């Protein structure tokens, strides 16, 4: 799941506003997500060879120093032929062909991309909140009809419990969300599963 927040003044190279479909199209490829992650971490231009070494290392799960030349060359080639032109077309990066370097544009820097990468045993936050709301409603109904055990509780106590549960959950969600934004940690969020 890739929830995205963007600022309203983003535009692509044609002067049109960058649509949600454009953003999802860019993010649909793992290498482009890795490029975005790497560029959001660096404020200066990044050499394409260095960028390809990091992306290859992330894909193979090794340190950049351990990357084989052939693997890096393959990534370098696809970056130059496919991924960087795609990002440049959307006005998210600029590529200096003489220096063989790539730089994030202000449009890319203003994108706030949150990646919710889930393991098979995890549930998405949206489903968690639906479940929490269901528990709160069931508890309130049990108190209202004075069900055994729950009848001793007051509706105000249920309200305090509900507000506390949602408040604590949203704080945890916020903290986890900060760690799963592209560019916030050393490796892309999807590699921390």
Short mmCIF file of C-alpha atoms in Angstrom, two decimals:
data_model
loop_
_atom_site.label_atom_id
_atom_site.label_comp_id
_atom_site.label_asym_id
_atom_site.label_seq_id
_atom_site.Cartn_x
_atom_site.Cartn_y
_atom_site.Cartn_z
CA UNK A 1 0.00 0.00 0.00
CA UNK A 2 1.46 3.37 -0.94
CA UNK A 3 -0.42 6.27 0.65
CA UNK A 4 0.94 9.56 -0.68
CA UNK A 5 0.61 13.16 0.38
CA UNK A 6 1.71 15.87 -1.99
CA UNK A 7 1.73 19.63 -2.04
CA UNK A 8 -0.76 21.35 -4.31
CA UNK A 9 1.77 23.20 -6.48
CA UNK A 10 3.47 20.19 -8.03
CA UNK A 11 3.71 20.04 -11.79
CA UNK A 12 5.28 17.87 -14.43
CA UNK A 13 7.43 19.00 -17.34
CA UNK A 14 4.38 20.02 -19.37
CA UNK A 15 3.28 22.49 -16.71
CA UNK A 16 0.32 20.31 -15.77
CA UNK A 17 -0.33 19.25 -12.22
CA UNK A 18 1.21 15.87 -11.39
CA UNK A 19 -1.78 13.58 -11.05
CA UNK A 20 -2.21 10.78 -8.57
CA UNK A 21 -2.06 8.33 -11.50
CA UNK A 22 1.31 9.81 -12.54
CA UNK A 23 2.63 9.42 -9.01
CA UNK A 24 1.40 5.84 -8.72
CA UNK A 25 2.87 5.10 -12.16
CA UNK A 26 6.25 6.38 -11.02
CA UNK A 27 6.03 4.41 -7.78
CA UNK A 28 4.86 1.22 -9.48
CA UNK A 29 8.47 0.24 -10.12
CA UNK A 30 10.72 -0.77 -7.23
CA UNK A 31 13.88 0.71 -8.80
CA UNK A 32 12.20 4.08 -9.22
CA UNK A 33 11.12 3.95 -5.56
CA UNK A 34 14.74 3.20 -4.66
CA UNK A 35 15.94 6.14 -6.78
CA UNK A 36 13.46 8.44 -5.05
CA UNK A 37 14.49 7.15 -1.63
CA UNK A 38 18.19 7.72 -2.36
CA UNK A 39 17.63 11.20 -3.79
CA UNK A 40 15.42 12.32 -0.90
CA UNK A 41 18.25 11.38 1.47
CA UNK A 42 20.86 13.44 -0.43
CA UNK A 43 20.65 17.19 -0.92
CA UNK A 44 23.42 17.33 -3.53
CA UNK A 45 23.57 15.64 -6.96
CA UNK A 46 24.27 11.90 -6.90
CA UNK A 47 26.56 10.20 -9.38
CA UNK A 48 24.57 7.66 -11.41
CA UNK A 49 27.23 4.99 -10.80
CA UNK A 50 26.97 5.54 -7.02
CA UNK A 51 23.19 5.49 -7.25
CA UNK A 52 23.24 2.23 -9.23
CA UNK A 53 25.61 0.67 -6.67
CA UNK A 54 23.23 1.49 -3.81
CA UNK A 55 20.18 0.26 -5.70
CA UNK A 56 21.94 -2.97 -6.66
CA UNK A 57 23.01 -3.47 -3.03
CA UNK A 58 19.44 -2.94 -1.81
CA UNK A 59 18.09 -5.37 -4.39
CA UNK A 60 20.66 -8.04 -3.50
CA UNK A 61 20.64 -7.40 0.25
CA UNK A 62 24.38 -6.70 0.46
CA UNK A 63 26.62 -3.73 1.22
CA UNK A 64 27.39 -1.43 -1.74
CA UNK A 65 31.08 -2.44 -1.54
CA UNK A 66 30.10 -6.09 -2.18
CA UNK A 67 28.20 -5.39 -5.40
CA UNK A 68 29.42 -7.28 -8.46
CA UNK A 69 30.30 -5.14 -11.50
CA UNK A 70 27.95 -7.03 -13.85
CA UNK A 71 24.97 -6.62 -11.50
CA UNK A 72 25.68 -2.90 -11.06
CA UNK A 73 26.17 -2.43 -14.81
CA UNK A 74 22.74 -3.93 -15.47
CA UNK A 75 21.10 -1.57 -12.97
CA UNK A 76 23.10 1.40 -14.29
CA UNK A 77 21.93 0.64 -17.81
CA UNK A 78 18.23 0.40 -16.90
CA UNK A 79 18.46 3.56 -14.81
CA UNK A 80 19.90 5.54 -17.73
CA UNK A 81 17.61 4.07 -20.40
CA UNK A 82 14.32 3.76 -18.54
CA UNK A 83 13.90 4.94 -14.98
CA UNK A 84 15.72 8.28 -14.92
CA UNK A 85 14.10 9.48 -18.18
CA UNK A 86 10.71 8.50 -16.72
CA UNK A 87 11.39 10.51 -13.56
CA UNK A 88 12.80 13.40 -15.59
CA UNK A 89 9.71 13.45 -17.83
CA UNK A 90 7.56 13.90 -14.70
CA UNK A 91 9.88 16.71 -13.57
CA UNK A 92 10.91 14.80 -10.43
CA UNK A 93 14.64 14.68 -11.22
CA UNK A 94 17.15 16.41 -13.43
CA UNK A 95 19.93 14.43 -15.07
CA UNK A 96 23.22 16.10 -15.93
CA UNK A 97 24.46 13.96 -18.81
CA UNK A 98 27.95 15.55 -18.83
CA UNK A 99 28.58 14.93 -15.13
CA UNK A 100 26.57 11.69 -15.13
CA UNK A 101 24.74 12.90 -12.03
CA UNK A 102 21.11 13.09 -10.99
CA UNK A 103 19.45 15.60 -8.67
CA UNK A 104 16.02 15.77 -7.06
CA UNK A 105 13.82 18.65 -8.21
CA UNK A 106 11.78 20.75 -5.78
CA UNK A 107 8.72 18.77 -6.94
CA UNK A 108 10.28 15.52 -5.76
CA UNK A 109 11.44 17.04 -2.50
CA UNK A 110 7.89 18.26 -1.81
CA UNK A 111 6.43 14.78 -2.33
CA UNK A 112 5.85 13.05 0.97
CA UNK A 113 5.65 9.36 0.12
CA UNK A 114 4.61 6.91 2.80
CA UNK A 115 5.06 3.24 2.01
CA UNK A 116 3.07 0.75 4.09
CA UNK A 117 4.91 -2.49 3.41
CA UNK A 118 3.19 -5.36 5.21
CA UNK A 119 4.33 -8.85 6.06
CA UNK A 120 1.83 -11.65 5.53
CA UNK A 121 0.93 -11.67 9.27
CA UNK A 122 0.40 -7.90 9.60
CA UNK A 123 -2.81 -5.99 9.09
CA UNK A 124 -3.03 -2.54 7.50
CA UNK A 125 -3.67 0.41 9.79
CA UNK A 126 -7.03 1.09 8.16
CA UNK A 127 -8.26 -2.38 9.15
CA UNK A 128 -6.81 -1.94 12.65
CA UNK A 129 -8.83 1.26 13.16
CA UNK A 130 -12.01 -0.41 11.87
CA UNK A 131 -11.46 -3.22 14.39
CA UNK A 132 -10.80 -0.75 17.20
CA UNK A 133 -14.01 1.12 16.34
CA UNK A 134 -15.89 -2.22 16.36
CA UNK A 135 -14.55 -3.03 19.83
CA UNK A 136 -15.56 0.42 21.10
CA UNK A 137 -19.10 0.08 19.68
CA UNK A 138 -19.48 -3.43 21.11
CA UNK A 139 -18.29 -2.24 24.51
CA UNK A 140 -20.68 0.72 24.45
CA UNK A 141 -23.59 -1.56 23.48
CA UNK A 142 -22.68 -3.99 26.28
CA UNK A 143 -22.69 -1.13 28.79
CA UNK A 144 -25.97 0.28 27.42
CA UNK A 145 -27.85 -3.04 27.70
CA UNK A 146 -26.15 -3.70 31.05
CA UNK A 147 -24.60 -6.99 29.99
CA UNK A 148 -22.99 -9.01 32.79
CA UNK A 149 -19.60 -7.62 33.82
CA UNK A 150 -19.97 -4.60 31.50
CA UNK A 151 -23.10 -3.30 33.20
CA UNK A 152 -21.00 -1.93 36.04
CA UNK A 153 -19.21 0.42 33.67
CA UNK A 154 -20.46 3.90 32.90
CA UNK A 155 -20.73 5.26 29.34
CA UNK A 156 -18.24 7.99 30.33
CA UNK A 157 -15.68 5.31 31.23
CA UNK A 158 -16.21 3.65 27.84
CA UNK A 159 -15.73 7.06 26.19
CA UNK A 160 -12.49 7.64 28.09
CA UNK A 161 -11.27 4.16 27.12
CA UNK A 162 -12.18 4.76 23.46
CA UNK A 163 -10.49 8.16 23.27
CA UNK A 164 -7.38 6.79 24.99
CA UNK A 165 -7.21 3.73 22.71
CA UNK A 166 -7.60 5.80 19.54
CA UNK A 167 -5.18 8.46 20.82
CA UNK A 168 -2.45 5.96 21.70
CA UNK A 169 -2.98 4.09 18.43
CA UNK A 170 -2.68 7.27 16.37
CA UNK A 171 0.56 8.26 18.17
CA UNK A 172 2.05 4.82 17.42
CA UNK A 173 0.76 5.06 13.83
CA UNK A 174 2.39 8.48 13.44
CA UNK A 175 5.75 7.25 14.79
CA UNK A 176 5.74 4.19 12.56
CA UNK A 177 4.62 6.32 9.60
CA UNK A 178 7.60 8.65 10.01
CA UNK A 179 9.95 5.68 9.70
CA UNK A 180 8.23 4.36 6.58
CA UNK A 181 8.50 7.47 4.43
CA UNK A 182 10.83 7.38 1.44
CA UNK A 183 14.10 9.11 2.28
CA UNK A 184 13.80 8.98 6.08
CA UNK A 185 16.05 5.99 6.81
CA UNK A 186 19.24 4.52 5.40
CA UNK A 187 17.45 1.79 3.44
CA UNK A 188 14.06 2.04 1.68
CA UNK A 189 11.13 1.11 3.98
CA UNK A 190 10.20 -2.02 2.05
CA UNK A 191 13.60 -3.58 2.93
CA UNK A 192 12.90 -3.47 6.68
CA UNK A 193 10.26 -6.23 6.58
#
